[in-house]
PDB file of C-alpha atoms in Angstrom:
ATOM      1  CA  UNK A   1      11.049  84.077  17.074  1.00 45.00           C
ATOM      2  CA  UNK A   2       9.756  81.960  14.275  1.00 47.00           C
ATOM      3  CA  UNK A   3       5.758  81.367  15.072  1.00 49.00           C
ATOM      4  CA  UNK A   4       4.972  77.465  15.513  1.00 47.00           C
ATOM      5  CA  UNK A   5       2.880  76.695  11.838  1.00 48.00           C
ATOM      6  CA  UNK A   6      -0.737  75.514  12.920  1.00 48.00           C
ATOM      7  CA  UNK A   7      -1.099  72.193  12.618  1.00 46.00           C
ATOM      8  CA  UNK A   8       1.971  71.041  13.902  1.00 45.00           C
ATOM      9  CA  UNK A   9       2.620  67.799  16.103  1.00 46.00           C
ATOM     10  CA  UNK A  10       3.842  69.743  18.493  1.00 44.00           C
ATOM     11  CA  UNK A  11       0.556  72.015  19.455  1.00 46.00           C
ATOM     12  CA  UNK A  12      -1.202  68.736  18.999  1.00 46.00           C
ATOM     13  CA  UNK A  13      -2.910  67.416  22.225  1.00 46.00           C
ATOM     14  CA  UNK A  14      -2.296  63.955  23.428  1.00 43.00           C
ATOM     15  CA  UNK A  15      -5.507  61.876  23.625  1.00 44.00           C
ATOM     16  CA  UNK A  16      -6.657  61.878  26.853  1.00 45.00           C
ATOM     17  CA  UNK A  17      -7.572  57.887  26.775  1.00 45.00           C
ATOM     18  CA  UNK A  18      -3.650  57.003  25.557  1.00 41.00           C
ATOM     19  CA  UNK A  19      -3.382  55.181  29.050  1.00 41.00           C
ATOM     20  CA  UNK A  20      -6.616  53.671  28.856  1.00 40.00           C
ATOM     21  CA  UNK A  21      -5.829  52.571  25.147  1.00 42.00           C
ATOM     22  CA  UNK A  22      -2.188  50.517  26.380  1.00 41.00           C
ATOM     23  CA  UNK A  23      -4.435  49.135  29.440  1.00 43.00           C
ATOM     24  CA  UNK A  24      -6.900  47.376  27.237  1.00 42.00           C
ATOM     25  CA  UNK A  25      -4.202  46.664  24.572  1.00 43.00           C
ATOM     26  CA  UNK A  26      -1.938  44.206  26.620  1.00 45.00           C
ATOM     27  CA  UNK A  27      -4.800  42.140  27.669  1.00 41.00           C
ATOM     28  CA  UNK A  28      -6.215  41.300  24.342  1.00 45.00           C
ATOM     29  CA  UNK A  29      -2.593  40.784  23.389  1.00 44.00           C
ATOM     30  CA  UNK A  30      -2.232  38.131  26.425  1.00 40.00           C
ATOM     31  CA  UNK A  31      -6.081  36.850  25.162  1.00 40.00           C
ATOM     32  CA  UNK A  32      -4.959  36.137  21.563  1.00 45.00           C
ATOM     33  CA  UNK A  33      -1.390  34.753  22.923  1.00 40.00           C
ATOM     34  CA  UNK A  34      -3.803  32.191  25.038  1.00 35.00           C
ATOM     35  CA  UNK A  35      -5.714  31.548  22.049  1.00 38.00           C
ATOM     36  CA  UNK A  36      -2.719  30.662  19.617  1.00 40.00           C
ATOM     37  CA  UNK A  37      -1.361  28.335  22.644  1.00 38.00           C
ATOM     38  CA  UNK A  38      -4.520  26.620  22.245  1.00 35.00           C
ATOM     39  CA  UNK A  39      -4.734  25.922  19.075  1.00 35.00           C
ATOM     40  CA  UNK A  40      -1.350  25.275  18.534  1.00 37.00           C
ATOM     41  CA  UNK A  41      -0.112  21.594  17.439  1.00 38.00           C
ATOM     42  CA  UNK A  42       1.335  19.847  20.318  1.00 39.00           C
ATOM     43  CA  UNK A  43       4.985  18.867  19.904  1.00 40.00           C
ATOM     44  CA  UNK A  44       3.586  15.145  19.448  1.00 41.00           C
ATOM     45  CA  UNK A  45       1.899  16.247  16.594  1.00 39.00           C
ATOM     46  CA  UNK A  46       4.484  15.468  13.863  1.00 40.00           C
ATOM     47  CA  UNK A  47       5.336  12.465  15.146  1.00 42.00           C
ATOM     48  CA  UNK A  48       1.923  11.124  14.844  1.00 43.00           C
ATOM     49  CA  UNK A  49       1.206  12.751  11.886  1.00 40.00           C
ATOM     50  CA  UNK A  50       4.671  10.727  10.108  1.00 42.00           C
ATOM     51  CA  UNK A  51       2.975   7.452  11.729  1.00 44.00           C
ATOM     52  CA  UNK A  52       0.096   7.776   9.882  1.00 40.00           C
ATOM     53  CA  UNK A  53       1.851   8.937   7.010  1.00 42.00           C
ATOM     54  CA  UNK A  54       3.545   5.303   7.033  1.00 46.00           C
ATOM     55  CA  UNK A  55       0.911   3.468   6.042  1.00 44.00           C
ATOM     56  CA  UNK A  56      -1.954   4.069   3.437  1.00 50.00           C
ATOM     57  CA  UNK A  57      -4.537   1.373   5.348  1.00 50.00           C
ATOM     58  CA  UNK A  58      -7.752   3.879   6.809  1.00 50.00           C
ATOM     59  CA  UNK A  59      -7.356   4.768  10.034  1.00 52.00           C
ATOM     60  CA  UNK A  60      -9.694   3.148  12.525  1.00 58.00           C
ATOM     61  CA  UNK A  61     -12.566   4.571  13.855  1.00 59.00           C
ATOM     62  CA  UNK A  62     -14.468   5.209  17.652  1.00 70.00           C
ATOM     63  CA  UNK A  63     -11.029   5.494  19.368  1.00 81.00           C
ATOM     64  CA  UNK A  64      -9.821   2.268  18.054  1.00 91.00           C
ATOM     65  CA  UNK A  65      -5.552   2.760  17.650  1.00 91.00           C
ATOM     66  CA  UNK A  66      -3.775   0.694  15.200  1.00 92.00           C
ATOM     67  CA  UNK A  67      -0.225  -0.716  15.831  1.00 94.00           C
ATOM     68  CA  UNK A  68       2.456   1.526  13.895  1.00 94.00           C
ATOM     69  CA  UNK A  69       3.489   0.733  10.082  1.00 93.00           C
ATOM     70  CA  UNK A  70       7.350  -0.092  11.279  1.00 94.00           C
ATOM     71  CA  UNK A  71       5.393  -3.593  13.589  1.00 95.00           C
ATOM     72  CA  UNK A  72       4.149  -4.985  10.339  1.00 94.00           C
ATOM     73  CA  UNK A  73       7.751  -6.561   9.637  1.00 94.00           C
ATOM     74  CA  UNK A  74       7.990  -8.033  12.926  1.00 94.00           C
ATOM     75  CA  UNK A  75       4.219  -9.026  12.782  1.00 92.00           C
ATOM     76  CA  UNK A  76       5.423 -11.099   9.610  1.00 93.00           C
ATOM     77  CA  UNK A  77       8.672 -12.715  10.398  1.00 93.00           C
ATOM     78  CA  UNK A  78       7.973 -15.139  12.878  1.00 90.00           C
ATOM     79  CA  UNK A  79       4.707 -17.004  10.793  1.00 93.00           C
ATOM     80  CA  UNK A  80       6.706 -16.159   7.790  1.00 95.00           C
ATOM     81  CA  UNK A  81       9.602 -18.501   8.530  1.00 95.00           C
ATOM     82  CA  UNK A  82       7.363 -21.237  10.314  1.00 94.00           C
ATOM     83  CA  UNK A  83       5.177 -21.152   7.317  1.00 95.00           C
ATOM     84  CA  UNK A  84       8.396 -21.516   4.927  1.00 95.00           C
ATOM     85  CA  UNK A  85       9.618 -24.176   6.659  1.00 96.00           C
ATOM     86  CA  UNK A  86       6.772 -26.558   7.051  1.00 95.00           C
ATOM     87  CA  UNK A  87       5.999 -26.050   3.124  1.00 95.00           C
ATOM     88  CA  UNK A  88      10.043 -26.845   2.548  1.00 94.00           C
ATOM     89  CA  UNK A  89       9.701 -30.565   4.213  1.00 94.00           C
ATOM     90  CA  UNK A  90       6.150 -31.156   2.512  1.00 94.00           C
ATOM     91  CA  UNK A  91       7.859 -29.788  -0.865  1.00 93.00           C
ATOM     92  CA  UNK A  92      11.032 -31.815  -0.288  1.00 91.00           C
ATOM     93  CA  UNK A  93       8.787 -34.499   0.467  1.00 91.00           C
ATOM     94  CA  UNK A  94       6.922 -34.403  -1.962  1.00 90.00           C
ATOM     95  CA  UNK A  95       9.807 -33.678  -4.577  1.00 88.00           C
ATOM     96  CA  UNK A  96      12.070 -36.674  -3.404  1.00 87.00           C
ATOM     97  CA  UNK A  97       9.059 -38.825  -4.619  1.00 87.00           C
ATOM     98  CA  UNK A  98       8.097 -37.259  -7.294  1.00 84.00           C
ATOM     99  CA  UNK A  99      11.784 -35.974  -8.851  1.00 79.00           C
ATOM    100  CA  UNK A 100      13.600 -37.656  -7.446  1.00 75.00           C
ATOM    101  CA  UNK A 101      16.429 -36.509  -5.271  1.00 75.00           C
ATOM    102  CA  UNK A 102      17.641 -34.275  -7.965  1.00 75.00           C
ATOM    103  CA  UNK A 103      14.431 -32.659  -8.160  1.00 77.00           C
ATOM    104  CA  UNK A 104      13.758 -32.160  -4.381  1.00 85.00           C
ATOM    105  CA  UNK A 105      15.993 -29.425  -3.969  1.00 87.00           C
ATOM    106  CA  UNK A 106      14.160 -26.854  -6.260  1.00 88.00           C
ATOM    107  CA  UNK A 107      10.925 -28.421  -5.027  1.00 90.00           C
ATOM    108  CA  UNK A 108      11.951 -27.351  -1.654  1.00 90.00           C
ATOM    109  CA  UNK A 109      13.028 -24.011  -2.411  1.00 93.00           C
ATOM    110  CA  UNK A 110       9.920 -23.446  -4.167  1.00 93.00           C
ATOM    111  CA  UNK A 111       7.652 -24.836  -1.279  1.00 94.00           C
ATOM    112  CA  UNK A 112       9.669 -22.220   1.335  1.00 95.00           C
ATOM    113  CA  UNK A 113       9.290 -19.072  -1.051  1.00 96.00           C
ATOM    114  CA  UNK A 114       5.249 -20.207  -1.011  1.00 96.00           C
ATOM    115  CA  UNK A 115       5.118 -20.425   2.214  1.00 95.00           C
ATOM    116  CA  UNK A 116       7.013 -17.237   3.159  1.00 95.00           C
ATOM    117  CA  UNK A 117       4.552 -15.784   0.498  1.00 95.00           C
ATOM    118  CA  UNK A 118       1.548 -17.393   2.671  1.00 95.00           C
ATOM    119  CA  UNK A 119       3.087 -16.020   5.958  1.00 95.00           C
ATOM    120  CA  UNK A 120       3.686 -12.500   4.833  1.00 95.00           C
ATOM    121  CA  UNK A 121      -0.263 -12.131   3.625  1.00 95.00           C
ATOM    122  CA  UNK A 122      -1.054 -13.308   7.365  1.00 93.00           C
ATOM    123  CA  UNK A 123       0.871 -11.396   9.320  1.00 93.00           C
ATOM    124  CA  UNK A 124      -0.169  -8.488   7.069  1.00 94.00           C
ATOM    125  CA  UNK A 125      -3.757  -9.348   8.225  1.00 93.00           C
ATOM    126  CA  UNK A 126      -2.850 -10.078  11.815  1.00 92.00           C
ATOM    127  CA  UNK A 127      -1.192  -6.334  11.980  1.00 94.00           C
ATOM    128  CA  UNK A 128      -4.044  -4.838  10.484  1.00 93.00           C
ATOM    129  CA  UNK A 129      -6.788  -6.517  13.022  1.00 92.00           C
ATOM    130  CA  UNK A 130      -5.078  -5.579  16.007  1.00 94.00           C
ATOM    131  CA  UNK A 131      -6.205  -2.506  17.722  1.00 94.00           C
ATOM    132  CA  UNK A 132      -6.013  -1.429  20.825  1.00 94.00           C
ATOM    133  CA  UNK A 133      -8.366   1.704  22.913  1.00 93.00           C
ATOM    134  CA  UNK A 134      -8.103   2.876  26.560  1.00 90.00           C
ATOM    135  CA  UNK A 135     -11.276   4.980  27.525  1.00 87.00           C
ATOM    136  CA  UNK A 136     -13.369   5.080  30.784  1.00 83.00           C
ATOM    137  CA  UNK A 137     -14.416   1.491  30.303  1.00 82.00           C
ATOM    138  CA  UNK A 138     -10.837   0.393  30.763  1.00 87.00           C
ATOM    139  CA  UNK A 139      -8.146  -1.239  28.474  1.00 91.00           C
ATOM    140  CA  UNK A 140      -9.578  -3.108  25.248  1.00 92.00           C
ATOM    141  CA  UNK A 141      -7.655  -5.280  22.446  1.00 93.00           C
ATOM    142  CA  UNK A 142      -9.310  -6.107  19.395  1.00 92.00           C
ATOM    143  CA  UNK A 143      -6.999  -8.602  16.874  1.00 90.00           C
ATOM    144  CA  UNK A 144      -7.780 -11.876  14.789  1.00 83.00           C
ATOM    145  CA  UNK A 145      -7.633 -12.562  10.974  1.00 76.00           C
ATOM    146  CA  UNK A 146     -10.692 -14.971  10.259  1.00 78.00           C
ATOM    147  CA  UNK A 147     -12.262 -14.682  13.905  1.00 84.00           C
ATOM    148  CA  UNK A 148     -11.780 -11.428  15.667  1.00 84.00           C
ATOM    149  CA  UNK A 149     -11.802 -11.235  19.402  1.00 89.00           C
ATOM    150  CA  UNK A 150     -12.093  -8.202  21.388  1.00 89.00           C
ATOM    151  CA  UNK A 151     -10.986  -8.604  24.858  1.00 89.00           C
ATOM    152  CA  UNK A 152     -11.347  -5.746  27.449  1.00 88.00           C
ATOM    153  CA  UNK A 153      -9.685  -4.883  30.759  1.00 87.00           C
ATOM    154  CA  UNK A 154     -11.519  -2.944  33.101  1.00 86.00           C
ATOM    155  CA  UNK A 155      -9.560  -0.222  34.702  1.00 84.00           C
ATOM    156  CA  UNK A 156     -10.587  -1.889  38.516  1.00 83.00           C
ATOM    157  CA  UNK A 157      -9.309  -5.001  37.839  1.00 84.00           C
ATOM    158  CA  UNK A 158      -5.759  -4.642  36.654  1.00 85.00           C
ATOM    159  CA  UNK A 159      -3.277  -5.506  38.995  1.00 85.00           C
ATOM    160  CA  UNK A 160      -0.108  -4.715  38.002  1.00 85.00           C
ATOM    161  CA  UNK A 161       1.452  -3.873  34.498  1.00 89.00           C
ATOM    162  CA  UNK A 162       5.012  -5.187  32.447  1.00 91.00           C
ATOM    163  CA  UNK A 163       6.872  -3.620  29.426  1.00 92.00           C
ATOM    164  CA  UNK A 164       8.963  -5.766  27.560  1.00 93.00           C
ATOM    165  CA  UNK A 165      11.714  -4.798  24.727  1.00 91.00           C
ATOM    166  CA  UNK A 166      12.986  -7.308  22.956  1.00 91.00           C
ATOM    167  CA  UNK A 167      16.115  -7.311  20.540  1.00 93.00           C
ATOM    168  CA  UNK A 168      14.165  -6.453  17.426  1.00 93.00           C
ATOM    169  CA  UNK A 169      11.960  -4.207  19.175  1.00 94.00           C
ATOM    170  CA  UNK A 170      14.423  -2.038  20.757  1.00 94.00           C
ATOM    171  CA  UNK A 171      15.966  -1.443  17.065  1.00 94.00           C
ATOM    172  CA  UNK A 172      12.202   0.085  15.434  1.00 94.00           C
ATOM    173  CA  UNK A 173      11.357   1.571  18.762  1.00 94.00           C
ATOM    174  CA  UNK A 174       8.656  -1.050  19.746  1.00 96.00           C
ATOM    175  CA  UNK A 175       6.972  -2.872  22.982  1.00 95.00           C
ATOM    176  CA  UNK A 176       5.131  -5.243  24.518  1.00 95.00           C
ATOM    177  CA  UNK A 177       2.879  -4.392  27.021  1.00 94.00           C
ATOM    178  CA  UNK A 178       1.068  -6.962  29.543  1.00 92.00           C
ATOM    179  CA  UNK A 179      -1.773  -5.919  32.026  1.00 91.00           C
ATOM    180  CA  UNK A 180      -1.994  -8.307  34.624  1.00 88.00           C
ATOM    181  CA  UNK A 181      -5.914  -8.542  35.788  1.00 84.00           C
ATOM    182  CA  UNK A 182      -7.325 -10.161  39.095  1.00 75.00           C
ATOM    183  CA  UNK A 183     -10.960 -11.493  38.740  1.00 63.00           C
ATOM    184  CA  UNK A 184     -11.265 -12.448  35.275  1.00 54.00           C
ATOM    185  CA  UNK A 185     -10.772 -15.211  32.834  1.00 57.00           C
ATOM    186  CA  UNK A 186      -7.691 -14.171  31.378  1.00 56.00           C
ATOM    187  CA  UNK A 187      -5.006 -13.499  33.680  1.00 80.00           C
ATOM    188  CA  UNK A 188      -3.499 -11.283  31.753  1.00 86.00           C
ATOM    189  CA  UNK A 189      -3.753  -9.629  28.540  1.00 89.00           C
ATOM    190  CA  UNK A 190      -0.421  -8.574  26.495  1.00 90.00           C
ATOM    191  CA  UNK A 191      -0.538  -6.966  23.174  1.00 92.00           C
ATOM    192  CA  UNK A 192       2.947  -6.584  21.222  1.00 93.00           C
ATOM    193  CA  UNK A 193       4.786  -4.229  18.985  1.00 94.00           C
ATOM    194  CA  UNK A 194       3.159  -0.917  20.229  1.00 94.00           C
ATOM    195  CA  UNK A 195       4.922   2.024  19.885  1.00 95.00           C
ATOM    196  CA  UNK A 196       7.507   2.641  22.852  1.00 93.00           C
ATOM    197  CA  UNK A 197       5.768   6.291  23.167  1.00 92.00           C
ATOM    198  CA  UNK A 198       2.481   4.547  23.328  1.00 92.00           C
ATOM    199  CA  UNK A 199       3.536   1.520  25.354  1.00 93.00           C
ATOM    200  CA  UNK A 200       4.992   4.057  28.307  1.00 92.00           C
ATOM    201  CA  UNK A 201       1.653   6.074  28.164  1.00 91.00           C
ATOM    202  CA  UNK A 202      -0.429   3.428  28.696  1.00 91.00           C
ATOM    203  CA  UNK A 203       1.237   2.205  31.557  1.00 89.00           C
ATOM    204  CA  UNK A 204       1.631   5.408  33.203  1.00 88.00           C
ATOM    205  CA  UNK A 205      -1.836   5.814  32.637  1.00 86.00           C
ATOM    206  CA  UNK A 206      -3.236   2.809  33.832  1.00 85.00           C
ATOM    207  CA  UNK A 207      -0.171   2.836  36.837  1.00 81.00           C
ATOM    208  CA  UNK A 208      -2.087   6.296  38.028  1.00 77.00           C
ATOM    209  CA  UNK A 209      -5.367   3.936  38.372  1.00 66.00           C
ATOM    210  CA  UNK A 210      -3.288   1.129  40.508  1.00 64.00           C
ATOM    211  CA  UNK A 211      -1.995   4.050  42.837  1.00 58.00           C
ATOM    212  CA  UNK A 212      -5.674   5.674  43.212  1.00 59.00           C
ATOM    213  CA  UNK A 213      -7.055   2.651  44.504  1.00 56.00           C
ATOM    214  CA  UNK A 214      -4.191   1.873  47.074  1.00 53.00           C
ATOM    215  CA  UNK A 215      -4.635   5.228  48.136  1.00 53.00           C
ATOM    216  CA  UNK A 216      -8.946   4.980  48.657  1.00 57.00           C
ATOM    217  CA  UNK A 217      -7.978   1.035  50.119  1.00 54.00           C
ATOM    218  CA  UNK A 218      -5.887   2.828  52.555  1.00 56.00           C
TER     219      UNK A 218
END
């Protein structure tokens, strides 16, 4: 029989503490699972992180939210196209007795494009003063290009709540979203082209607030 050599694994001894060791192992392996949950991005993350990637304007500060980059053309196209065609009559207007009617034409096309031009530097602005927060003050709106008004909604006095879509909305994932309040001088305060994500959020959030105080009423 060929004598064990010393040293071997086999005439080793187990550790006496190799349950103890697997005990505390597993959880500080469920501890630092917990911890990397934590820290984790959410799964929202990206999304917001490719909104803010959209535009290069500073984000706002003190909880302040600004409307997302794919509003600004729908911020634009409705004071755009007002703006163009109010300058086309005054340039047509002014070309027919000027030019002539030979000349009006180009006058007028010229007097649109300004206008347009006007429009698109104003709805720029108007998308870039509106911001919205909800804290535990309630529901507050801050827009205006020359005069900026900040209007806010306290949580106890909003009645009931409306999302709209429209046609252009629908297509770059927009809403409008109207709080209806009950005591105050606005009835109601509607802010448009959030984000649909955002829109549904706020609702939901400011719905859970409508059914706590029917429940304490009752």
């Amino acid at each position: 029989m060929t004598p064990t050599p010393p040293g071997s694994d086999s005439e080793r001894p187990a550790p006496a503490d190799a349950g103890a060791q697997t005990g505390e192992t597993q959880p500080q392996a469920a501890a630092e699972a917990v911890e990397r949950e934590a820290v984790a991005p959410s799964p929202q993350a990206p999304e917001h992180a490719q909104r803010a990637d959209d535009s290069d304007l500073p984000a706002p500060q003190h909880g302040w939210q600004r409307l997302p980059a794919r509003a600004i053309p729908l911020c634009t196209i409705d004071i755009s196209l007002s703006l163009a065609v109010v300058f086309a009559i005054a340039a047509l207007i002014v070309g027919v007795l000027t030019f002539g009617r030979h000349g009006a034409i180009g006058s007028g096309l010229a007097g649109a494009l300004f206008g347009a031009g006007i429009g698109m530097w104003i709805g720029f602005r108007r998308y870039r003063n509106t911001l919205w927060r909800l804290d535990a003050h309630g529901f507050a709106v801050r827009r205006g290009v020359a005069w900026q008004r900040e209007t806010i909604v306290p949580l106890t006095r909003v009645q009931h709540l409306d999302l709209k879509h429209g046609p252009l909305q629908r297509m770059r994932r927009l809403a409008t979203l109207v709080v209806h309040t009950a005591g105050t001088r606005h009835s109601s305060v509607a802010i448009d082209h959030l984000d649909a994500g955002d829109a549904q959020r706020l609702r939901e959030r400011l719905g859970r607030q409508l059914d706590l105080e029917d429940d304490e009423a009752r």
